[in-house]
C-alpha cells in the first residue's frame, strides 16, 4: 500500500516526462475555458434565440434571417469594398516603401522607418478621433486646405461614398507602415549576390524588382495579404468612432453589426450566427489566398 | 563606378521626396493631436485652424477631469496592460518551451489547436465570453479584461519558434548537473530568450494598451474604464470639445510612443520574427 501510494506520488513529480505537462497546464486551461469552450458555445448559440433571458433552439433560423437582413447585406458589401480597395492599395504602398528603404546608400533610414511605422502603435480610438477632427466638414483641416485651392468642401463623414473613402484612408494610414516593416524583413533576407548577378546581367531596376524581388518575396506578400484581409474583416473601431456605421449603414462593418446585434439589441444568438459567417468568410478567403500563393 | 553612381542620382532624389511626403503624412496627425490638446475648441475649429501650441492645456485638463476620472483611467490602463504583459510572457514562454523542446503525448494536438485558434476572429468569442463573465461574476472587473485574452496563440507560437533554435545539449548538460526542469527553464532558457521576450512584451503591451472592443463590452462603470473606452465615451457629447478630446488622445498616445521609441528595435524584430519564420 505504502509502496503503491509512493509510486502514485512519484508519477506526478516534476521530471523530464512530466515537465511539459506542467508547463502546458496553465495555457491549456486558459485555452480550454476562454477559447475552445466559447468557440463551440458560440456555434451552439448561433442555432438559438435569446428571449426573456433564455435560449431557445431555432435551428438555422438565425442564418436564414441573415440572408434577408438588409443591414447585414450592407455590412457585407461595405466590408468587401474596404477589402478590395484598401488591401491592394496598402500592400502596394508598403511594398514601394519597403523597396525604397532597402537601398543601402539611403541616409536617415531608421528615422523614416520609425516615423512611417508610428501610426500602427497608436490606439485605434485615439487616431479615429484625430481623423474625425481632420475630416470635419465645416472646420476640418482637410476641407480648409481644399478651400485654399478653391476646391469645394467634401462632406467626408456624412455621405456614403466619402465616408467609405474616409475609412479606407484612415485604415491605410494606420497599417501601411506595419506591412512595410514585415516586407522590409523579407527584403533583407534576399541575398545581395542575387542583385549583383542581376546587375552583371544588365537588368534594370524594374526588371530586377519584378523578376527577382517580387517572386522571392511572394510568401511574405501573401502573409501580409492574409493578415490584412483578416484584419479588414474584423474592422470595428474605425466604423464605431468615425462614422457610427452611418450614414444609413453605408460604412457599417460585419464586426460593428455583430456588436450592435449582440450588445445593443441583446440578440445573442443572432450575433453568434454573424460571428460564424465571419469565420466561414475568413476561412474561404485564406484558403483561396493560400491556393493562389501555392501556384507556380 | 562613378558613372553608375551618377546614374542613380535621380532615383535617390525621388526616393527621398517620396519618403519625406509619406513621413509627413504619417506624423502630421500626431502633431495635430498634440497641438490641439493645448488649444481651445474654438481655436481648433477656427479659420484658419490653430496649428501651433496654445494656452488651454490646463483648462482642457480640468474639463477632462470633470468628464472622467482621468487619473483612475490611466491607472486602470497601466495596471491591466502591465499585468497582462507579465502573465502573457510567463505563460507563452512556458508553453512555447514545452512545445519546442519536449516530446510528449498530445503535443501535436495542442499545437494544432493553438495554430487553428490563430485563425479564429476574436468576435466569435464575444457573446459566450460575455455570458461566461456574467456567470462567474467577473463582469466589470480587471480580471475580466485580462484573463480571457491570456489565451494568446500568437505569443505561444512566437515563443515556440524562438525556442526551437535553443541548443538541446545545454538542457541535457543542466540535467546531468542535477538541475530540475523548472530551474533549467528559469535559469538557462529564460535568460537566453531575452530578445524574443522583449519583442513579445512590447507587442503584448501595445495590443492591450489600444484594445477597445472587449473592454467596451465588459467594463461598464467610469471607475473601471480603460483609456480607449473613456476616450470613446467623450465623443457622445452634444457639442464635441475637441481640445479636451485631443488632450485625452494625447495622454493615451504618449506612453505607448515612449515605450515604442525605447524598444523599437525589439519591437520591429518581434513583428518580423512572427512573419518571416512562418
Coordinates of C-alpha atoms in Angstrom, one line a residue:
Chain A
X1 CA 0.0 0.0 0.0
X2 CA 2.7 2.4 1.1
X3 CA 4.8 1.5 -2.0
X4 CA 1.8 2.0 -4.2
X5 CA 1.0 5.5 -3.0
X6 CA 4.7 6.3 -3.2
X7 CA 4.6 5.3 -6.8
X8 CA 1.5 7.3 -7.4
X9 CA 3.1 10.4 -6.0
X10 CA 6.3 10.0 -7.9
X11 CA 4.3 9.8 -11.1
X12 CA 3.4 13.5 -10.5
X13 CA 6.9 14.5 -9.6
X14 CA 8.5 17.1 -11.9
X15 CA 10.8 15.3 -14.2
X16 CA 11.7 15.1 -17.9
X17 CA 8.5 13.2 -18.6
X18 CA 6.0 15.2 -16.6
X19 CA 7.6 18.7 -17.1
X20 CA 6.0 19.5 -20.5
X21 CA 2.5 18.8 -19.0
X22 CA 3.2 21.1 -16.1
X23 CA 4.5 23.8 -18.4
X24 CA 1.5 23.5 -20.7
X25 CA -1.1 23.2 -18.0
X26 CA -1.9 26.9 -17.3
X27 CA -2.1 27.7 -21.0
X28 CA -4.2 24.6 -21.8
X29 CA -6.7 25.5 -19.0
X30 CA -7.0 29.1 -20.3
X31 CA -7.3 28.0 -23.9
X32 CA -9.9 25.4 -22.9
X33 CA -12.0 27.8 -20.8
X34 CA -11.6 31.0 -22.7
X35 CA -11.0 29.9 -26.3
X36 CA -12.2 26.4 -27.1
X37 CA -15.3 26.5 -25.0
X38 CA -16.5 29.9 -26.3
X39 CA -15.8 28.8 -29.9
X40 CA -18.0 25.8 -29.5
X41 CA -20.6 27.6 -27.4
X42 CA -20.8 30.3 -30.0
X43 CA -21.6 27.8 -32.6
X44 CA -24.4 26.3 -30.4
X45 CA -25.8 29.8 -29.6
X46 CA -26.0 30.6 -33.3
X47 CA -28.7 28.0 -33.5
X48 CA -30.6 29.5 -30.6
X49 CA -32.7 32.6 -30.0
X50 CA -32.2 34.6 -26.8
X51 CA -35.6 35.7 -25.4
X52 CA -36.8 36.6 -21.9
X53 CA -33.4 35.7 -20.5
X54 CA -33.4 32.2 -22.0
X55 CA -32.0 30.5 -25.1
X56 CA -34.4 28.5 -27.4
X57 CA -33.3 26.2 -30.1
X58 CA -34.4 27.6 -33.5
X59 CA -32.2 25.6 -35.9
X60 CA -30.9 27.5 -38.9
X61 CA -33.4 30.3 -38.3
X62 CA -30.7 32.9 -37.4
X63 CA -28.8 32.1 -40.6
X64 CA -32.0 32.3 -42.7
X65 CA -32.8 35.7 -41.2
X66 CA -29.3 36.9 -42.0
X67 CA -29.8 36.1 -45.7
X68 CA -32.7 38.6 -45.8
X69 CA -31.3 41.2 -43.4
X70 CA -30.6 44.4 -45.4
X71 CA -28.2 45.8 -42.7
X72 CA -26.2 42.6 -42.8
X73 CA -26.1 42.7 -46.6
X74 CA -24.9 46.3 -46.3
X75 CA -22.2 45.3 -43.8
X76 CA -21.1 42.5 -46.0
X77 CA -20.8 44.8 -49.0
X78 CA -19.0 47.5 -47.1
X79 CA -16.5 45.1 -45.7
X80 CA -15.8 43.7 -49.2
X81 CA -15.5 47.2 -50.6
X82 CA -12.9 48.0 -47.9
X83 CA -11.2 44.7 -48.7
X84 CA -11.0 45.1 -52.4
X85 CA -9.8 48.7 -52.4
X86 CA -7.9 49.1 -49.2
X87 CA -5.8 45.9 -49.0
X88 CA -4.2 46.2 -52.5
X89 CA -3.5 50.0 -52.1
X90 CA -1.9 49.3 -48.8
X91 CA 0.2 46.4 -49.9
X92 CA 1.3 48.3 -53.0
X93 CA 2.4 51.3 -50.9
X94 CA 4.0 49.1 -48.3
X95 CA 6.0 47.3 -51.0
X96 CA 7.0 50.5 -52.6
X97 CA 8.2 51.9 -49.2
X98 CA 10.0 48.8 -48.2
X99 CA 11.8 48.7 -51.5
X100 CA 12.7 52.3 -51.3
X101 CA 14.0 51.9 -47.7
X102 CA 16.0 48.8 -48.7
X103 CA 18.6 50.9 -50.7
X104 CA 21.8 50.6 -48.8
X105 CA 23.1 54.1 -49.6
X106 CA 20.0 55.9 -48.3
X107 CA 20.5 58.1 -45.3
X108 CA 18.2 58.5 -42.2
X109 CA 16.7 55.1 -42.9
X110 CA 15.9 54.4 -39.2
X111 CA 14.2 57.8 -38.9
X112 CA 12.0 57.1 -41.9
X113 CA 11.3 53.6 -40.8
X114 CA 10.2 54.5 -37.3
X115 CA 8.2 57.5 -38.5
X116 CA 6.2 55.6 -41.1
X117 CA 5.7 52.7 -38.6
X118 CA 4.5 55.1 -35.9
X119 CA 0.8 55.1 -36.9
X120 CA 0.4 51.4 -36.2
X121 CA 1.3 51.8 -32.5
X122 CA -1.5 54.3 -31.6
X123 CA -4.7 53.2 -30.1
X124 CA -7.4 52.9 -32.8
X125 CA -9.7 55.1 -30.8
X126 CA -7.2 57.9 -30.5
X127 CA -6.4 58.0 -34.2
X128 CA -10.1 57.7 -35.2
X129 CA -10.8 60.8 -33.1
X130 CA -7.9 62.7 -34.8
X131 CA -9.3 61.8 -38.2
X132 CA -12.7 62.9 -37.0
X133 CA -11.2 66.3 -36.4
X134 CA -9.2 66.4 -39.7
X135 CA -12.3 65.4 -41.7
X136 CA -14.8 67.7 -40.0
X137 CA -16.9 69.1 -42.8
X138 CA -17.1 72.7 -41.7
X139 CA -14.0 73.2 -39.7
X140 CA -11.7 70.3 -40.6
X141 CA -8.2 71.0 -41.8
X142 CA -8.6 68.9 -44.9
X143 CA -11.5 70.9 -46.1
X144 CA -9.8 74.1 -45.1
X145 CA -6.9 73.2 -47.4
X146 CA -9.3 72.2 -50.2
X147 CA -10.9 75.6 -49.9
X148 CA -7.5 77.3 -50.2
X149 CA -7.2 75.6 -53.6
X150 CA -10.8 76.6 -54.4
X151 CA -12.0 73.0 -54.3
X152 CA -15.5 72.7 -52.8
X153 CA -15.6 71.2 -49.3
X154 CA -16.3 67.4 -49.1
X155 CA -18.8 66.2 -46.5
X156 CA -16.4 63.5 -45.6
X157 CA -18.1 61.6 -42.9
X158 CA -21.8 62.1 -43.8
X159 CA -22.1 60.9 -47.4
X160 CA -21.9 57.2 -48.3
X161 CA -19.0 57.3 -50.7
X162 CA -16.9 59.9 -49.0
X163 CA -17.5 58.2 -45.6
X164 CA -16.2 54.9 -47.1
X165 CA -13.2 56.7 -48.6
X166 CA -12.5 58.3 -45.2
X167 CA -12.4 54.9 -43.5
X168 CA -10.1 53.5 -46.2
X169 CA -7.8 56.5 -45.8
X170 CA -7.8 56.0 -42.0
X171 CA -7.1 52.3 -42.2
X172 CA -4.3 52.8 -44.8
X173 CA -2.7 55.5 -42.6
X174 CA -2.6 53.1 -39.7
X175 CA -1.5 49.8 -41.3
X176 CA 0.8 50.6 -44.3
X177 CA 3.9 51.1 -42.1
X178 CA 3.2 47.8 -40.3
X179 CA 3.1 45.9 -43.5
X180 CA 6.1 47.8 -44.8
X181 CA 8.2 46.6 -41.8
X182 CA 7.2 42.9 -42.5
X183 CA 8.1 43.3 -46.2
X184 CA 11.3 45.0 -45.3
X185 CA 12.3 42.0 -43.2
X186 CA 11.6 39.8 -46.2
X187 CA 13.7 42.0 -48.5
X188 CA 16.6 41.9 -46.0
X189 CA 16.7 38.1 -46.4
X190 CA 17.3 38.2 -50.1
X191 CA 21.0 37.6 -50.6
X192 CA 22.9 40.6 -52.0
X193 CA 24.8 38.5 -54.6
X194 CA 21.5 37.8 -56.4
X195 CA 21.2 41.5 -57.1
X196 CA 24.8 41.7 -58.1
X197 CA 24.1 38.9 -60.6
X198 CA 21.2 40.9 -62.0
X199 CA 23.4 44.0 -62.3
X200 CA 26.0 42.0 -64.2
X201 CA 23.3 40.6 -66.5
X202 CA 22.3 44.2 -67.2
X203 CA 18.8 44.1 -65.7
X204 CA 17.4 47.4 -64.9
X205 CA 15.6 48.4 -61.6
X206 CA 12.2 47.4 -62.8
X207 CA 13.2 44.1 -64.2
X208 CA 15.1 43.2 -61.0
X209 CA 12.1 44.3 -58.9
X210 CA 9.5 42.3 -60.9
X211 CA 11.6 39.3 -61.9
X212 CA 13.6 38.8 -58.7
X213 CA 12.3 40.7 -55.7
X214 CA 8.6 40.0 -56.1
X215 CA 8.8 36.2 -56.7
X216 CA 11.2 35.7 -53.8
X217 CA 9.0 37.9 -51.6
X218 CA 5.8 36.2 -52.6
X219 CA 5.3 34.2 -49.3
X220 CA 5.8 37.4 -47.3
X221 CA 3.4 39.3 -49.5
X222 CA 1.0 36.5 -49.1
X223 CA 1.4 36.7 -45.3
X224 CA 0.7 40.4 -45.4
X225 CA -2.3 40.0 -47.6
X226 CA -3.8 37.3 -45.4
X227 CA -3.3 39.2 -42.1
X228 CA -4.6 42.4 -43.7
X229 CA -7.6 40.6 -45.1
X230 CA -8.4 39.1 -41.7
X231 CA -7.8 42.5 -40.1
X232 CA -10.1 44.2 -42.5
X233 CA -12.9 41.6 -42.0
X234 CA -12.6 42.4 -38.2
X235 CA -12.7 46.2 -38.6
X236 CA -14.7 47.7 -35.8
X237 CA -13.1 50.7 -34.1
X238 CA -12.9 53.0 -37.1
X239 CA -16.6 52.4 -38.1
X240 CA -17.7 52.7 -34.4
X241 CA -15.9 56.0 -33.8
X242 CA -15.6 57.8 -37.1
X243 CA -19.0 57.2 -38.7
X244 CA -21.1 55.2 -36.2
X245 CA -21.6 52.9 -39.2
X246 CA -23.5 55.7 -41.0
X247 CA -24.7 57.4 -43.0
X248 CA -27.6 55.0 -43.4
X249 CA -25.3 51.9 -42.7
X250 CA -23.0 52.9 -45.6
X251 CA -19.9 52.2 -43.5
X252 CA -21.1 49.6 -41.0
X253 CA -18.7 46.6 -40.9
X254 CA -19.6 43.0 -40.1
X255 CA -17.9 43.3 -36.7
X256 CA -19.8 46.5 -36.0
X257 CA -23.1 44.9 -36.9
X258 CA -22.2 41.9 -34.7
X259 CA -21.5 44.3 -31.8
X260 CA -24.8 46.1 -32.4
X261 CA -26.8 42.9 -32.6
X262 CA -25.3 41.3 -29.5
X263 CA -24.7 44.2 -27.2
X264 CA -27.1 46.9 -28.3
X265 CA -30.1 44.8 -29.2
X266 CA -29.1 41.8 -27.0
X267 CA -29.7 39.3 -29.8
X268 CA -27.0 36.9 -28.6
X269 CA -28.0 34.0 -31.0
X270 CA -28.1 36.3 -34.0
X271 CA -24.7 37.9 -33.1
X272 CA -23.2 34.4 -32.8
X273 CA -24.6 33.5 -36.2
X274 CA -22.9 36.6 -37.6
X275 CA -19.6 35.6 -36.0
X276 CA -19.8 32.2 -37.6
X277 CA -20.4 33.8 -41.0
X278 CA -17.3 35.8 -40.3
X279 CA -15.3 32.6 -39.6
X280 CA -16.5 31.0 -42.8
X281 CA -15.6 34.0 -44.9
X282 CA -12.1 34.2 -43.3
X283 CA -11.6 30.5 -43.8
X284 CA -12.6 30.7 -47.5
X285 CA -10.5 33.8 -48.3
X286 CA -7.5 32.4 -46.5
X287 CA -7.9 29.1 -48.4
X288 CA -8.2 31.0 -51.7
X289 CA -5.1 33.1 -51.0
X290 CA -3.1 30.1 -50.0
X291 CA -4.1 28.3 -53.2
X292 CA -3.2 31.3 -55.3
X293 CA 0.1 31.6 -53.4
X294 CA 1.0 28.0 -54.0
X295 CA 0.6 28.1 -57.7
X296 CA 3.7 28.4 -59.9
Chain B
X1 CA 31.8 53.0 -61.0
X2 CA 31.5 56.8 -60.9
X3 CA 29.2 56.7 -63.9
X4 CA 26.9 54.3 -62.2
X5 CA 26.6 56.4 -59.0
X6 CA 25.6 59.4 -61.2
X7 CA 23.0 57.3 -63.0
X8 CA 21.3 56.5 -59.7
X9 CA 21.1 60.1 -58.6
X10 CA 17.5 60.8 -59.8
X11 CA 16.3 57.6 -58.3
X12 CA 17.7 58.7 -55.0
X13 CA 16.1 62.1 -55.1
X14 CA 12.7 60.6 -56.0
X15 CA 13.2 58.2 -53.1
X16 CA 13.9 61.0 -50.6
X17 CA 10.9 63.1 -51.8
X18 CA 8.6 60.1 -51.6
X19 CA 9.8 59.1 -48.1
X20 CA 9.6 62.7 -46.9
X21 CA 6.0 63.1 -48.1
X22 CA 4.9 59.8 -46.6
X23 CA 6.7 60.6 -43.3
X24 CA 4.9 63.9 -43.2
X25 CA 1.5 62.3 -43.7
X26 CA 2.4 59.6 -41.0
X27 CA 3.5 62.1 -38.4
X28 CA 1.2 65.1 -39.0
X29 CA -1.9 63.6 -37.3
X30 CA 0.2 63.1 -34.2
X31 CA 1.4 66.7 -34.4
X32 CA -2.2 67.9 -34.8
X33 CA -3.3 65.8 -31.9
X34 CA -0.6 67.2 -29.6
X35 CA -1.1 70.8 -30.7
X36 CA -4.9 70.6 -30.4
X37 CA -4.7 69.3 -26.9
X38 CA -3.3 72.7 -25.8
X39 CA -5.8 74.8 -27.7
X40 CA -9.5 75.7 -27.1
X41 CA -12.1 74.1 -29.3
X42 CA -13.0 77.5 -30.8
X43 CA -9.3 77.9 -31.8
X44 CA -9.1 74.4 -33.2
X45 CA -12.2 74.9 -35.3
X46 CA -11.3 78.5 -36.2
X47 CA -10.4 79.8 -39.6
X48 CA -7.5 79.3 -40.1
X49 CA -7.4 76.4 -37.6
X50 CA -4.8 76.6 -34.8
X51 CA -1.6 74.7 -35.8
X52 CA 0.7 75.8 -33.0
X53 CA 0.7 75.1 -29.3
X54 CA -1.9 77.2 -27.4
X55 CA -2.5 78.1 -23.8
X56 CA -5.5 75.9 -23.0
X57 CA -3.7 72.9 -21.7
X58 CA -4.7 73.3 -18.1
X59 CA -8.3 74.2 -19.0
X60 CA -8.6 71.2 -21.2
X61 CA -7.2 69.0 -18.4
X62 CA -9.7 70.4 -15.9
X63 CA -12.5 69.8 -18.3
X64 CA -11.3 66.3 -18.9
X65 CA -11.0 65.6 -15.2
X66 CA -14.6 66.7 -14.8
X67 CA -15.8 64.4 -17.5
X68 CA -13.9 61.3 -16.4
X69 CA -11.7 60.2 -13.6
X70 CA -8.6 60.6 -15.8
X71 CA -6.0 59.5 -13.2
X72 CA -8.0 56.5 -12.3
X73 CA -8.5 55.7 -16.0
X74 CA -4.7 56.0 -16.6
X75 CA -4.1 53.7 -13.6
X76 CA -6.6 51.1 -15.0
X77 CA -4.9 51.1 -18.4
X78 CA -1.5 50.8 -16.9
X79 CA -2.5 48.1 -14.4
X80 CA -4.3 46.0 -16.9
X81 CA -1.7 46.3 -19.6
X82 CA 1.3 45.6 -17.3
X83 CA -0.3 42.6 -15.6
X84 CA -1.4 41.2 -18.9
X85 CA 2.0 41.6 -20.4
X86 CA 3.8 39.9 -17.5
X87 CA 1.4 37.0 -17.4
X88 CA 1.5 36.5 -21.1
X89 CA 5.3 36.4 -21.1
X90 CA 5.3 33.7 -18.4
X91 CA 2.6 31.5 -19.9
X92 CA 3.7 31.9 -23.5
X93 CA 7.3 31.1 -22.8
X94 CA 6.4 28.1 -20.6
X95 CA 4.2 26.5 -23.2
X96 CA 6.5 27.6 -26.1
X97 CA 9.4 25.9 -24.3
X98 CA 7.3 22.7 -23.8
X99 CA 6.2 22.6 -27.4
X100 CA 9.7 23.3 -28.8
X101 CA 11.9 21.2 -26.6
X102 CA 9.9 18.2 -25.3
X103 CA 8.3 15.1 -26.8
X104 CA 5.1 14.2 -25.1
X105 CA 1.7 12.7 -25.8
X106 CA -0.8 15.3 -27.2
X107 CA 1.9 17.7 -28.3
X108 CA 0.7 17.7 -31.9
X109 CA -2.9 18.1 -30.9
X110 CA -2.1 21.1 -28.6
X111 CA 0.0 22.7 -31.2
X112 CA -2.7 22.2 -33.8
X113 CA -5.3 23.8 -31.5
X114 CA -3.1 26.8 -31.0
X115 CA -2.5 27.3 -34.7
X116 CA -6.2 26.9 -35.5
X117 CA -7.2 29.5 -32.9
X118 CA -4.8 31.9 -34.6
X119 CA -7.2 32.0 -37.5
X120 CA -10.4 32.4 -35.4
X121 CA -11.5 36.0 -35.1
X122 CA -12.0 37.3 -31.6
X123 CA -15.5 38.4 -32.4
X124 CA -16.6 34.7 -32.3
X125 CA -15.8 34.7 -28.6
X126 CA -17.6 37.9 -27.6
X127 CA -21.1 36.6 -26.7
X128 CA -20.0 33.4 -24.9
X129 CA -17.2 35.2 -23.1
X130 CA -19.7 37.9 -22.0
X131 CA -22.1 35.3 -20.7
X132 CA -19.3 33.4 -19.0
X133 CA -18.1 36.6 -17.3
X134 CA -21.6 37.3 -16.0
X135 CA -22.0 33.7 -14.9
X136 CA -18.8 33.7 -12.8
X137 CA -19.4 37.3 -11.5
X138 CA -16.4 38.8 -13.2
X139 CA -18.2 41.5 -15.2
X140 CA -16.8 45.0 -14.9
X141 CA -13.5 43.7 -13.3
X142 CA -9.8 43.8 -14.2
X143 CA -9.6 40.0 -14.5
X144 CA -12.5 40.0 -17.0
X145 CA -10.3 42.1 -19.3
X146 CA -7.1 40.3 -18.6
X147 CA -7.7 36.5 -18.2
X148 CA -9.6 35.6 -21.4
X149 CA -7.0 37.4 -23.6
X150 CA -4.3 35.3 -22.0
X151 CA -5.3 32.6 -24.5
X152 CA -2.8 34.3 -26.8
X153 CA -2.0 31.9 -29.6
X154 CA 0.4 34.4 -31.3
X155 CA 2.5 34.6 -28.1
X156 CA 2.8 30.8 -27.7
X157 CA 3.6 30.5 -31.4
X158 CA 6.3 33.2 -31.4
X159 CA 8.0 31.8 -28.3
X160 CA 7.9 28.2 -29.7
X161 CA 9.5 29.4 -32.9
X162 CA 12.3 31.2 -31.0
X163 CA 12.8 28.2 -28.6
X164 CA 13.3 25.8 -31.4
X165 CA 16.8 27.0 -32.0
X166 CA 17.8 26.7 -28.3
X167 CA 20.6 24.0 -28.1
X168 CA 19.4 20.7 -26.7
X169 CA 22.9 20.0 -25.4
X170 CA 22.6 22.8 -22.9
X171 CA 19.4 21.4 -21.5
X172 CA 21.0 18.0 -21.3
X173 CA 24.1 19.3 -19.6
X174 CA 22.0 21.1 -17.0
X175 CA 20.0 17.8 -16.4
X176 CA 23.2 15.9 -15.8
X177 CA 24.3 18.5 -13.3
X178 CA 21.1 17.7 -11.4
X179 CA 19.2 20.9 -12.2
X180 CA 15.5 20.3 -12.0
X181 CA 13.2 21.0 -15.0
X182 CA 11.8 24.3 -13.7
X183 CA 15.2 25.7 -12.8
X184 CA 16.5 24.8 -16.2
X185 CA 13.7 26.9 -17.6
X186 CA 14.1 29.8 -15.3
X187 CA 17.9 29.9 -15.1
X188 CA 19.1 28.7 -18.5
X189 CA 16.3 29.1 -21.1
X190 CA 14.7 32.4 -20.0
X191 CA 17.9 34.4 -19.8
X192 CA 18.9 33.5 -23.4
X193 CA 15.3 34.3 -24.6
X194 CA 15.5 37.9 -23.6
X195 CA 15.3 39.4 -27.1
X196 CA 12.3 37.3 -28.0
X197 CA 10.7 38.0 -24.7
X198 CA 11.3 41.7 -25.2
X199 CA 9.7 41.6 -28.6
X200 CA 6.7 39.8 -27.3
X201 CA 6.4 42.1 -24.3
X202 CA 6.2 45.2 -26.4
X203 CA 3.8 43.6 -28.8
X204 CA 1.6 42.5 -26.0
X205 CA 1.8 45.9 -24.3
X206 CA 0.8 47.7 -27.4
X207 CA -2.1 45.4 -28.3
X208 CA -3.6 45.6 -24.8
X209 CA -3.0 49.3 -24.4
X210 CA -5.1 50.1 -27.5
X211 CA -7.6 47.3 -27.0
X212 CA -11.1 48.7 -27.4
X213 CA -13.9 46.2 -28.3
X214 CA -13.6 43.8 -25.4
X215 CA -13.1 46.4 -22.6
X216 CA -16.0 48.4 -24.2
X217 CA -18.3 45.3 -23.8
X218 CA -17.2 44.1 -20.4
X219 CA -16.5 47.4 -18.5
X220 CA -19.5 49.5 -17.6
X221 CA -18.6 52.0 -14.9
X222 CA -16.4 55.1 -15.2
X223 CA -14.2 53.9 -12.4
X224 CA -13.2 50.8 -14.5
X225 CA -12.8 52.3 -17.9
X226 CA -9.5 52.0 -19.7
X227 CA -8.2 54.9 -21.8
X228 CA -9.7 53.9 -25.2
X229 CA -13.1 53.2 -23.6
X230 CA -13.0 56.5 -21.7
X231 CA -11.9 58.3 -24.9
X232 CA -14.8 56.9 -26.9
X233 CA -17.2 57.9 -24.2
X234 CA -16.1 61.5 -24.6
X235 CA -17.5 61.6 -28.1
X236 CA -21.1 61.2 -27.1
X237 CA -21.4 64.8 -26.0
X238 CA -23.8 67.3 -27.6
X239 CA -21.0 69.6 -28.7
X240 CA -17.7 67.9 -29.2
X241 CA -15.0 69.6 -27.1
X242 CA -12.1 68.9 -29.4
X243 CA -9.5 70.5 -27.2
X244 CA -10.4 68.2 -24.3
X245 CA -10.7 65.1 -26.6
X246 CA -7.3 65.7 -28.2
X247 CA -5.7 66.1 -24.8
X248 CA -7.2 62.8 -23.8
X249 CA -6.0 61.2 -27.1
X250 CA -2.5 62.6 -26.4
X251 CA -2.5 61.1 -22.9
X252 CA -3.4 57.8 -24.4
X253 CA -0.7 58.0 -27.1
X254 CA 2.4 59.4 -25.3
X255 CA 3.1 56.4 -23.0
X256 CA 2.9 53.9 -25.9
X257 CA 5.0 56.2 -28.0
X258 CA 7.7 56.3 -25.3
X259 CA 7.7 52.6 -24.9
X260 CA 7.9 52.1 -28.6
X261 CA 10.7 54.6 -29.1
X262 CA 12.8 53.0 -26.4
X263 CA 12.2 49.4 -27.5
X264 CA 11.6 49.9 -31.3
X265 CA 14.4 47.5 -32.3
X266 CA 13.0 44.6 -30.3
X267 CA 9.5 45.5 -31.3
X268 CA 10.2 45.5 -35.0
X269 CA 12.2 42.3 -34.8
X270 CA 9.3 40.7 -33.0
X271 CA 6.9 41.6 -35.7
X272 CA 9.3 40.5 -38.4
X273 CA 10.0 37.2 -36.4
X274 CA 6.3 36.4 -36.5
X275 CA 6.2 36.8 -40.2
X276 CA 9.4 35.6 -41.6
X277 CA 9.8 32.5 -39.6
X278 CA 6.3 31.3 -40.8

